[in-house]
Coordinates of C-alpha atoms in Angstrom, one line a residue:
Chain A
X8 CA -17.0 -3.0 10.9
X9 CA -16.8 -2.5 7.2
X10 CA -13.7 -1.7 5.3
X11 CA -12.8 0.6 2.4
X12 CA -15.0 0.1 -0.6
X13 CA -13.8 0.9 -3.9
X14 CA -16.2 1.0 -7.0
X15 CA -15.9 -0.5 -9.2
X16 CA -13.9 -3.6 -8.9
X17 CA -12.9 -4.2 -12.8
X18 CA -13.3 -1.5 -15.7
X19 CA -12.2 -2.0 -19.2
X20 CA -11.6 1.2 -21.4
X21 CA -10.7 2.3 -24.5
X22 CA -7.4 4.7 -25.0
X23 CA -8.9 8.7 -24.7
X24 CA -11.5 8.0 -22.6
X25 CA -11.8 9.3 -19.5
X26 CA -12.6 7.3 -15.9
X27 CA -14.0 7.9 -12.2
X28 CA -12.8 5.6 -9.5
X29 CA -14.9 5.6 -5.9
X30 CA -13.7 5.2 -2.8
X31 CA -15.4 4.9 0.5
X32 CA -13.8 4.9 3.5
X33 CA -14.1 3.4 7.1
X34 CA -16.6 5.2 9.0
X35 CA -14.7 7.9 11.2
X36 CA -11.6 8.4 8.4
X37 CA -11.2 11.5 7.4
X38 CA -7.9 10.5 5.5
X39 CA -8.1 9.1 2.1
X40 CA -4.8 8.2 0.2
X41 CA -4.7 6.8 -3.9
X42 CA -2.2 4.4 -4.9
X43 CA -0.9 3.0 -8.2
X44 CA 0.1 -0.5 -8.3
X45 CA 1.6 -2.1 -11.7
X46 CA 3.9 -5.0 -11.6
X47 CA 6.5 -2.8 -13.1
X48 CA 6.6 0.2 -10.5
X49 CA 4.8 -1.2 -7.5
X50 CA 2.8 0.9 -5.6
X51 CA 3.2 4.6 -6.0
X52 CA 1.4 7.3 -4.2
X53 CA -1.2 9.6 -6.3
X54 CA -2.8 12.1 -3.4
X55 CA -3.7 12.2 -0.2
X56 CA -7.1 14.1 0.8
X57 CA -7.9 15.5 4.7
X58 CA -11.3 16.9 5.1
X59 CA -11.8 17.8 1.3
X60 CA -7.7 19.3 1.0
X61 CA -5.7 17.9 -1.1
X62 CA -2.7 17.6 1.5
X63 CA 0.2 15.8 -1.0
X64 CA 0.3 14.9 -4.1
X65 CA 2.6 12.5 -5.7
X66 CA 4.6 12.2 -9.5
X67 CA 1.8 11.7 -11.7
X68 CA 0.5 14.0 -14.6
X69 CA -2.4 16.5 -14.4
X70 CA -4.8 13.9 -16.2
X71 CA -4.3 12.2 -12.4
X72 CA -6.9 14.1 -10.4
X73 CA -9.0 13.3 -7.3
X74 CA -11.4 14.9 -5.0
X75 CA -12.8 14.2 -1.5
X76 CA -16.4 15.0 -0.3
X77 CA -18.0 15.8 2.9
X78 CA -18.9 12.7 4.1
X79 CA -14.7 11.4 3.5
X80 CA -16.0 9.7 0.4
X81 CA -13.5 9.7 -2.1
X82 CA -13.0 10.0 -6.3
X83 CA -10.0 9.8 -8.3
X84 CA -10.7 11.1 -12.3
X85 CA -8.2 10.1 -14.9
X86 CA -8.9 11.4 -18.5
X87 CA -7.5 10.7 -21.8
X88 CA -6.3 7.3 -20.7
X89 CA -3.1 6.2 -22.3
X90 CA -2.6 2.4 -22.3
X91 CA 0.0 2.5 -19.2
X92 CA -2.4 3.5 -17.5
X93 CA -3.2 0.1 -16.7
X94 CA -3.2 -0.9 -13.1
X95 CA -5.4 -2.0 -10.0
X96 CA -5.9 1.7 -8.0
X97 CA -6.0 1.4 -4.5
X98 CA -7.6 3.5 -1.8
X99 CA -6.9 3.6 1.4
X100 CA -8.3 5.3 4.9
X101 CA -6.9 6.2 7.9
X102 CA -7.3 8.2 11.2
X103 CA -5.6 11.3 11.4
X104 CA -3.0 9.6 13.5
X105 CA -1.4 7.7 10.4
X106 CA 0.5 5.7 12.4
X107 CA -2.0 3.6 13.7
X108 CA -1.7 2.5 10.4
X109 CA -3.6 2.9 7.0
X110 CA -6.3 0.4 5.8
X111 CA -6.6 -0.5 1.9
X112 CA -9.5 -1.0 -0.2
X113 CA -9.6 -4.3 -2.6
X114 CA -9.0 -1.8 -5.5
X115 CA -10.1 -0.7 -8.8
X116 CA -8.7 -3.1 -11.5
X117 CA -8.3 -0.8 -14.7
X118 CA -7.6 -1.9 -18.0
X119 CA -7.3 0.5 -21.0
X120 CA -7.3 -0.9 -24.4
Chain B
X6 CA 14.7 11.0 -3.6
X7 CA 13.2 8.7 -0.7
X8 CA 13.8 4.8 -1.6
X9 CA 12.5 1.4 0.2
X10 CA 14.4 -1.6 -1.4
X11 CA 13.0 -5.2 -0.5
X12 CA 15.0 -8.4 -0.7
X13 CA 14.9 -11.4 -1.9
X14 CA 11.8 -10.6 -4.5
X15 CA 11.0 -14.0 -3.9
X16 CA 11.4 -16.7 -1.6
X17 CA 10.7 -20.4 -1.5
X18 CA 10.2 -22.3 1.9
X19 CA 9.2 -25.5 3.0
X20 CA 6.6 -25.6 6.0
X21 CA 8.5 -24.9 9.4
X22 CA 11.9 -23.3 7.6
X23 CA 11.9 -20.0 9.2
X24 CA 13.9 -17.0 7.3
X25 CA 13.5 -13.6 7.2
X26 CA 12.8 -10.9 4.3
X27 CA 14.9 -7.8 4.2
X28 CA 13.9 -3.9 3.8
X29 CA 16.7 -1.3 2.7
X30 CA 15.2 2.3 3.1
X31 CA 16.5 5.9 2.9
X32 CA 13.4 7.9 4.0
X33 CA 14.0 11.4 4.8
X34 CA 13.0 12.3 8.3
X35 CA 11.5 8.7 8.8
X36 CA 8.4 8.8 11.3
X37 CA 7.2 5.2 10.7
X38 CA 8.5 2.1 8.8
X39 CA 5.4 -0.2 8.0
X40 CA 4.7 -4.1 6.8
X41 CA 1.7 -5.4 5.1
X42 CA 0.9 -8.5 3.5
X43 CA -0.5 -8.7 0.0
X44 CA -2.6 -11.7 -1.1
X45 CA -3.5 -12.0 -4.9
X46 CA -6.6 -9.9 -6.1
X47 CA -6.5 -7.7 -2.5
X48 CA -5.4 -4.8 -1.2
X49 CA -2.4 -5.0 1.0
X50 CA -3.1 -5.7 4.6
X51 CA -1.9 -3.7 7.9
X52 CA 0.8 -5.9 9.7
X53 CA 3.3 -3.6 12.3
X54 CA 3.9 0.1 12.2
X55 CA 8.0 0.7 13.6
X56 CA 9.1 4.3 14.8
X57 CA 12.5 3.8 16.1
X58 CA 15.6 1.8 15.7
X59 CA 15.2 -1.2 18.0
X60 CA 11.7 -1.3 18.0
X61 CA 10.4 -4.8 17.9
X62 CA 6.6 -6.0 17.2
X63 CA 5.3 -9.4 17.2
X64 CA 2.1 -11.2 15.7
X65 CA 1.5 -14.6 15.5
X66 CA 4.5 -16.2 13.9
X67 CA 5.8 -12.9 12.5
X68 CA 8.5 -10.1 13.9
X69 CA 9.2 -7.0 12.9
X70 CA 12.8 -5.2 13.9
X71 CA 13.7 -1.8 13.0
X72 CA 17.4 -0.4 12.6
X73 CA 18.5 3.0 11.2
X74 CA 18.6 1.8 7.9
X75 CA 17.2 -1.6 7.6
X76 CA 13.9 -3.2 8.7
X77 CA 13.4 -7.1 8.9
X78 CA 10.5 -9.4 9.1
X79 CA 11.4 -12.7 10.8
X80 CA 9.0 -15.6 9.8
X81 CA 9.0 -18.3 12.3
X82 CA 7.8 -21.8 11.4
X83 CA 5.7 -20.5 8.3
X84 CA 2.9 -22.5 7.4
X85 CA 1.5 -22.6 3.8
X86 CA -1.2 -19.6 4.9
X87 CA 1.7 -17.1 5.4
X88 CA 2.2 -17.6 1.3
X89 CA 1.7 -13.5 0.2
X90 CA 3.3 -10.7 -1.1
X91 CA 4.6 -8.9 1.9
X92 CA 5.4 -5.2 1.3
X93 CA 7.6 -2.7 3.1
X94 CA 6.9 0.9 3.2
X95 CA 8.7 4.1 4.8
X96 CA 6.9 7.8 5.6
X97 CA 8.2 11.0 6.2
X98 CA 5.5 12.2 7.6
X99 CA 3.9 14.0 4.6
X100 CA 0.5 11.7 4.5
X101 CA 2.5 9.5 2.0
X102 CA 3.8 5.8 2.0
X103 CA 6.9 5.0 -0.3
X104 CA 6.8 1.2 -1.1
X105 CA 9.2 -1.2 -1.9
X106 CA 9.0 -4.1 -4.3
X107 CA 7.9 -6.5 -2.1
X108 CA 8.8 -9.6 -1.4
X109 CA 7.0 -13.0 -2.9
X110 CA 7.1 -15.5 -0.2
X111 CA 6.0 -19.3 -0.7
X112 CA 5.4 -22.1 1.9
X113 CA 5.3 -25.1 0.8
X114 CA 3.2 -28.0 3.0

């Protein structure tokens, strides 16, 4: 079965601008989580969406902001982009039982210059 | 302020040298303890969800063990294919993961 797609794989962009990550997730996951990965911080949580709610959100400014649609697809938005900002952006799907575990996308590699 | 500390950050073996990579957490209210593996330029990969102290999974030539504080992953005989990042992570409950470091782990033929 296919896994979690995220669009697009590589994006270079200039400090201000503003950027929309896609995520699609495994047919029949209605859970979509965001993560940050930098070498510096490792992965940190962004949000977590559950039938279009935003469930929990995690330690990131309001330029951070993410949506789901009705269909599970997901987008995270970031604006004004600041140079650490720089990072591969992960998605990732699950079922609503979590603990069966939670199954990542190949990322988003971002790069603000 | 819930923490998951990995050690060693990196590890070197030779092919067939099994070891094992440590996983410190303090998780409030901890409902699952997971392991992925990371390989360069991918998203991590699903390994073992634990729940409780003593619970043990197997796969292949990797175990999983779960105490109230600590969680290890036993490599057994690695061969240069097990070479990833593997990552520990702890939830509450609250739809989020809390990652540690990770641990860089090289087998060498």
């Amino acid at each position: 079965k296919a896994g979690v797609t995220q669009t697009p794989r590589y994006l270079i962009k200039t400090r201000g601008q503003q950027v929309t990550l896609s995520c699609s997730p495994i047919s029949g996951h209605r859970s979509v989580s965001w993560y940050q990965q930098t070498p510096g911080q490792g992965l940190q949580f962004l949000f977590e969406y559950f039938s279009e709610t935003q469930r929990n959100k995690g330690n990131f400014p309001g330029r951070f902001s993410g949506r789901q649609f009705s269909n599970s697809r997901s987008e995270m938005n970031v604006s004004t982009l600041e140079l650490g900002d720089s990072a591969l952006y992960l998605c990732a799907s699950s079922l609503e039982d979590w603990a069966l575990g939670y199954t990542f996308g190949s990322g988003t590699r971002l790069t603000v210059v | 302020e819930d923490q998951v500390t990995q050690s060693p950050e990196a590890l070197r073996l030779q092919e067939g040298e099994s070891s094992s990579l440590n996983c410190s957490y303090t998780v409030s209210g901890l409902r699952g303890l997971f392991w992925y593996r990371q390989d360069p330029g991918k998203g991590p990969e699903f390994l073992f969800t634990l729940y409780s102290a003593g619970e043990e999974k197997e796969k292949e030539r990797l175990k999983a063990t779960l105490t109230k504080k600590e969680s290890f992953l036993h490599i057994t005989a690695p061969k240069p294919e097990d070479s990833a990042t593997y990552l520990c992570a702890g939830t509450g409950g609250a739809q989020k993961l809390v990652f540690g470091q990770g641990t860089r782990l090289t087998i060498n033929p």
